Short mmCIF file of C-alpha atoms in Angstrom, two decimals:
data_model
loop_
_atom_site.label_atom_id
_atom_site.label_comp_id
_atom_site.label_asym_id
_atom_site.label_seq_id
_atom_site.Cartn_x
_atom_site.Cartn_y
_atom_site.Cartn_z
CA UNK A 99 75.51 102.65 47.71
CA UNK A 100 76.02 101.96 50.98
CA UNK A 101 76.00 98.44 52.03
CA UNK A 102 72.63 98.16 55.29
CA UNK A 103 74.27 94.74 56.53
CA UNK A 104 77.57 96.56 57.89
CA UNK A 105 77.44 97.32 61.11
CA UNK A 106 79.24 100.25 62.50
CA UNK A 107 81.99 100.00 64.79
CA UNK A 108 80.30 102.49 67.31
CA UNK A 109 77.08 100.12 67.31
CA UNK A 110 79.60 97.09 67.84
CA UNK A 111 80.84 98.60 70.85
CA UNK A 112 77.81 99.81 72.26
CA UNK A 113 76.27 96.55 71.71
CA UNK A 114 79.45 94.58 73.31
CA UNK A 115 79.18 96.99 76.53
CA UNK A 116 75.51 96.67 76.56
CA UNK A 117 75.78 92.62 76.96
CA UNK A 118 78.50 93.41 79.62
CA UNK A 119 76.95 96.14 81.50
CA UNK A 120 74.62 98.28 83.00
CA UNK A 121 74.92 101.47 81.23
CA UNK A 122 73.34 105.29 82.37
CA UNK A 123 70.49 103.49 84.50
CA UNK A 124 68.69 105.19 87.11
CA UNK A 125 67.89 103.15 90.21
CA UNK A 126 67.20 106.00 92.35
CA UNK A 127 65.30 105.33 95.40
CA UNK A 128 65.55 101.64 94.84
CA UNK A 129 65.78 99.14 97.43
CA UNK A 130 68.63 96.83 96.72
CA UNK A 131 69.51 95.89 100.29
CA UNK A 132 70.89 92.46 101.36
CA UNK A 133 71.21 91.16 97.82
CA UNK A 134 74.17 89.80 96.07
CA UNK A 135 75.95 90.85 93.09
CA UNK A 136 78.87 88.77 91.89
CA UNK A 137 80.62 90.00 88.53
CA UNK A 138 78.37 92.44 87.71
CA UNK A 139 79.43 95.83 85.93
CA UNK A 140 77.18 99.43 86.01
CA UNK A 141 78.62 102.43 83.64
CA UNK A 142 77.42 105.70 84.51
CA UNK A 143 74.50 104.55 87.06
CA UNK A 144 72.49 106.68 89.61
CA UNK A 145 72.50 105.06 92.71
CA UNK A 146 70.76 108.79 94.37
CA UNK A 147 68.92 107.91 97.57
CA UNK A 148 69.06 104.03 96.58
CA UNK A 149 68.96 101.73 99.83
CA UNK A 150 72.28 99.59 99.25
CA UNK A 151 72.32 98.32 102.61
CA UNK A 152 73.90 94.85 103.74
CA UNK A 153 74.62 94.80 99.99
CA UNK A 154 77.43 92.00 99.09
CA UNK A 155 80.02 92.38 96.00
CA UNK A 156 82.50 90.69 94.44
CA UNK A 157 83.96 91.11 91.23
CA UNK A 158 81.64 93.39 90.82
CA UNK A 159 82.50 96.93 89.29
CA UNK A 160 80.90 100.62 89.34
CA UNK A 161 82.29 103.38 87.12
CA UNK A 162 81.39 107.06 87.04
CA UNK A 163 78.07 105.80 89.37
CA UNK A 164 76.50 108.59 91.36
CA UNK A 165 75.52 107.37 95.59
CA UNK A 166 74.23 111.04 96.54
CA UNK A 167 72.55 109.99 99.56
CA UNK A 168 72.71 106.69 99.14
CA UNK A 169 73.36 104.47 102.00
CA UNK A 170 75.91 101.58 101.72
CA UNK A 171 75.97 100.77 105.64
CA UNK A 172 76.68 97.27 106.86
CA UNK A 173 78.17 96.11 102.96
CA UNK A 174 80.33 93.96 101.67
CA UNK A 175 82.78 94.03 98.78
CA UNK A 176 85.65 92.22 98.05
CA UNK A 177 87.58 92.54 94.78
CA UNK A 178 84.63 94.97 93.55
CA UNK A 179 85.66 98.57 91.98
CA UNK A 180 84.35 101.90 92.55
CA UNK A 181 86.15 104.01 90.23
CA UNK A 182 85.91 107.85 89.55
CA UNK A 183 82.20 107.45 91.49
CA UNK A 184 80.75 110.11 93.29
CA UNK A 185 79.38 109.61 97.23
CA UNK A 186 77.94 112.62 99.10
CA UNK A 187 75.52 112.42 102.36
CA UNK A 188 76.16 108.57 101.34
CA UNK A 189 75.84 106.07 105.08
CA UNK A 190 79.35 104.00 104.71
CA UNK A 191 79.34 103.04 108.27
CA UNK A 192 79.99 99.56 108.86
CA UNK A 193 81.33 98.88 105.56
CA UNK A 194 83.93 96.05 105.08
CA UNK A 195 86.06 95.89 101.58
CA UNK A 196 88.69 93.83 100.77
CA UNK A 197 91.03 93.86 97.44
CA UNK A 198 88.83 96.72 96.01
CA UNK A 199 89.65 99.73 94.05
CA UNK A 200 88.49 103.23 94.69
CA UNK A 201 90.46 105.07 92.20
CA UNK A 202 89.52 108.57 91.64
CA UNK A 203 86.00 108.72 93.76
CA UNK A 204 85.33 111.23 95.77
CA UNK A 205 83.64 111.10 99.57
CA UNK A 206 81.93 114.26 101.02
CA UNK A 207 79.85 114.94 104.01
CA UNK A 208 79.45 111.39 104.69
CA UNK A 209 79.02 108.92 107.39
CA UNK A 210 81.68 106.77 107.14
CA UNK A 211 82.85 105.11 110.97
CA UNK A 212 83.43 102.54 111.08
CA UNK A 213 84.92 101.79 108.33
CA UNK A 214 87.25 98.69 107.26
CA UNK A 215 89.38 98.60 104.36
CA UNK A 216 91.61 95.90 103.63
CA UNK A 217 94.42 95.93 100.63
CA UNK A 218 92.43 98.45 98.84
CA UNK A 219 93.59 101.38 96.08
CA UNK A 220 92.47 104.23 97.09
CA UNK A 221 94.72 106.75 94.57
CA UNK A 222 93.85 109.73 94.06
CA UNK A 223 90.52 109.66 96.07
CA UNK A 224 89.11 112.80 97.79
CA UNK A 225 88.36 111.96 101.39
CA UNK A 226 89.14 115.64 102.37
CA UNK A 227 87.31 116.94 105.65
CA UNK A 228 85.73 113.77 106.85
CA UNK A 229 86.14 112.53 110.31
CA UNK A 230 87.46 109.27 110.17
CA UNK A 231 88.66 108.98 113.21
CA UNK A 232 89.35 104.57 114.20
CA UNK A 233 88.85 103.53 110.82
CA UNK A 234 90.64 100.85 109.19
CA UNK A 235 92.72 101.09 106.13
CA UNK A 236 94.86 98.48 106.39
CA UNK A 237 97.45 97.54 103.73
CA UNK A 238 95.75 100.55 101.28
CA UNK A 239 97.23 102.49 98.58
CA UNK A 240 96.34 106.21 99.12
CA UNK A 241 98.45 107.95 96.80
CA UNK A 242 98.43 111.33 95.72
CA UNK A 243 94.89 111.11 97.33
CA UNK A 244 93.40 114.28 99.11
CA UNK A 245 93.20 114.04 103.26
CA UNK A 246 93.05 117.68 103.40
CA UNK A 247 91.97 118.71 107.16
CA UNK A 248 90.72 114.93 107.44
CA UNK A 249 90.24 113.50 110.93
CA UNK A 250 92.10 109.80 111.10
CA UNK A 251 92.68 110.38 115.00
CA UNK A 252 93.16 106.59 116.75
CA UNK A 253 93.06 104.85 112.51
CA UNK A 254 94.88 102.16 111.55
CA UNK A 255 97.26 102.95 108.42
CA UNK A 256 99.23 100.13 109.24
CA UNK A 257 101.23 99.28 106.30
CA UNK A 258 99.50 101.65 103.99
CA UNK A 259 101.04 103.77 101.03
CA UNK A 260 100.41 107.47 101.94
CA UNK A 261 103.22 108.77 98.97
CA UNK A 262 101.86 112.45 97.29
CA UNK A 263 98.94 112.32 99.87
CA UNK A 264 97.66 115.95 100.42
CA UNK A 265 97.85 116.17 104.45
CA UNK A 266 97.48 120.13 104.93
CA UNK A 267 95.61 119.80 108.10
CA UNK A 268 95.47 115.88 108.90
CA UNK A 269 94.67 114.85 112.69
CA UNK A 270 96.89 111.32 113.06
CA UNK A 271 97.39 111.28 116.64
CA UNK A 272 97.02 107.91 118.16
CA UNK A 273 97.36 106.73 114.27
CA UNK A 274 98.81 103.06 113.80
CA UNK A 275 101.34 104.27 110.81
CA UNK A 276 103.72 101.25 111.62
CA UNK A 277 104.97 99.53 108.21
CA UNK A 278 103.21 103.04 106.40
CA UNK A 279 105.10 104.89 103.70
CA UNK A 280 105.13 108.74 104.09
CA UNK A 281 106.44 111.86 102.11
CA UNK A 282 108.37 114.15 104.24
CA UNK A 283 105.61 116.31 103.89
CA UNK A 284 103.05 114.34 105.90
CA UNK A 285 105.80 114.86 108.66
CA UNK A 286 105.87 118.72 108.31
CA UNK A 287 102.02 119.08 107.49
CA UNK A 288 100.12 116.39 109.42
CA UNK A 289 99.53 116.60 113.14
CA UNK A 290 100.57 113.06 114.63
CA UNK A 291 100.57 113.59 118.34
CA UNK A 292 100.91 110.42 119.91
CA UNK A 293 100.76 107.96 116.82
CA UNK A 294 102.75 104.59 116.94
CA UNK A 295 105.58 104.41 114.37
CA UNK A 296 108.38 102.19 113.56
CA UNK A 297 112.09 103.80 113.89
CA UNK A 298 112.16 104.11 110.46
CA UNK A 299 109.74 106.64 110.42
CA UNK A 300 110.80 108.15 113.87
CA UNK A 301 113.95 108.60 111.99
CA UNK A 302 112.19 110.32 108.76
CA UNK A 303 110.21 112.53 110.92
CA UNK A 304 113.25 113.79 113.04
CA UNK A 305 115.05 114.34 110.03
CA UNK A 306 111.90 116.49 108.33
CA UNK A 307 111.84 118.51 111.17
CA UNK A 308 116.12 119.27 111.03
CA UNK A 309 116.82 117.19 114.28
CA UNK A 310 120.31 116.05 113.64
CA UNK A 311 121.13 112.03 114.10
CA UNK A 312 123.53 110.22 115.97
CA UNK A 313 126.68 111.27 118.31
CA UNK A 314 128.72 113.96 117.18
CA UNK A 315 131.21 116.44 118.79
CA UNK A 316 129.39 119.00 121.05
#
């Protein structure tokens, strides 16, 4: 006979994540703008058309969360985590994060300048096709993220890791890519007209492109 006071270990983990977290809630069309959420965590939450404006994070973390039309503009987050979320028509203008992760999300016809972004991880995001021209992602790690025919004209990359980005179609002129780390790729793909870089790179992009270095017998 089996024993009613045992408790499964599916209902134990439900139970543990339900203590811990907001899990599948709708807060669509919500207005949640200006408050503060410090250490909070939201599972699988629709954020659709939800006014998260002047919002402040930190430590705060949203996974698989839906912001269709949600607008984020003039937020703060710092050491908060976005991961594998989905933003489309989202307002990001204005936002400031710092220390945050990204990982996985994916931004579509959005409105994201300006935009600044301080030590963040932004692998394996999907940024294709937005025009971010001036933003800031300072210090960021973009790898094997996709920039495909994205518009980063006059952006600061400073310092960034853009290793395995996918840059078919990338506008970085004016671009700060000082301190940056680059495939050769980027070089041969990316259109950087005018962008500041360190000899380092000057080197790597001569050499992607077959220039030959140094003196040598004519």
């Amino acid at each position: 006979m089996e024993d009613s006071s045992a408790v499964s270990p599916w209902r134990c983990r439900h139970a543990l994540m339900s203590d811990e977290a907001t899990v599948d809630e709708r807060f669509d069309f919500a207005d949640h703008s200006g408050k503060e959420w410090v250490g909070r965590q939201f599972v699988g939450c629709s954020f659709v058309e939800c006014d998260l404006s002047e919002l402040s994070t930190e430590g705060t973390t949203f996974t698989d969360c839906d912001f269709t039309g949600a607008s984020l503009a003039r937020s703060r987050h710092r050491s908060s985590a976005f991961r594998n979320c989905h933003f489309e028509r989202t307002h990001l203008n204005k936002v400031e994060m710092a220390d945050c992760s990204l990982v996985g999300s994916v931004i579509t016809h959005s409105r994201v300048r300006p935009l600044t972004m301080i030590d963040c991880d932004m692998s394996l995001m999907s940024i294709g096709g937005l025009d971010m021209s001036g933003v800031v992602l300072r210090g960021c790690r973009l790898r094997e993220a996709n920039l495909t025919e994205s518009i980063l004209i006059g952006a600061d990359l400073s310092g960034s890791d853009l290793t395995g980005i996918r840059a078919v179609g990338v506008k970085l002129g004016q671009a700060n890519l000082r301190g940056a780390r680059c495939d050769p790729l980027l070089w041969l793909q990316a259109s950087v007209t005018d962008a500041s870089v360190d000899p380092d790179q000057a080197m790597e992009f001569a050499v992607a492109h077959g220039l030959r270095i140094g003196g040598g017998e004519s």
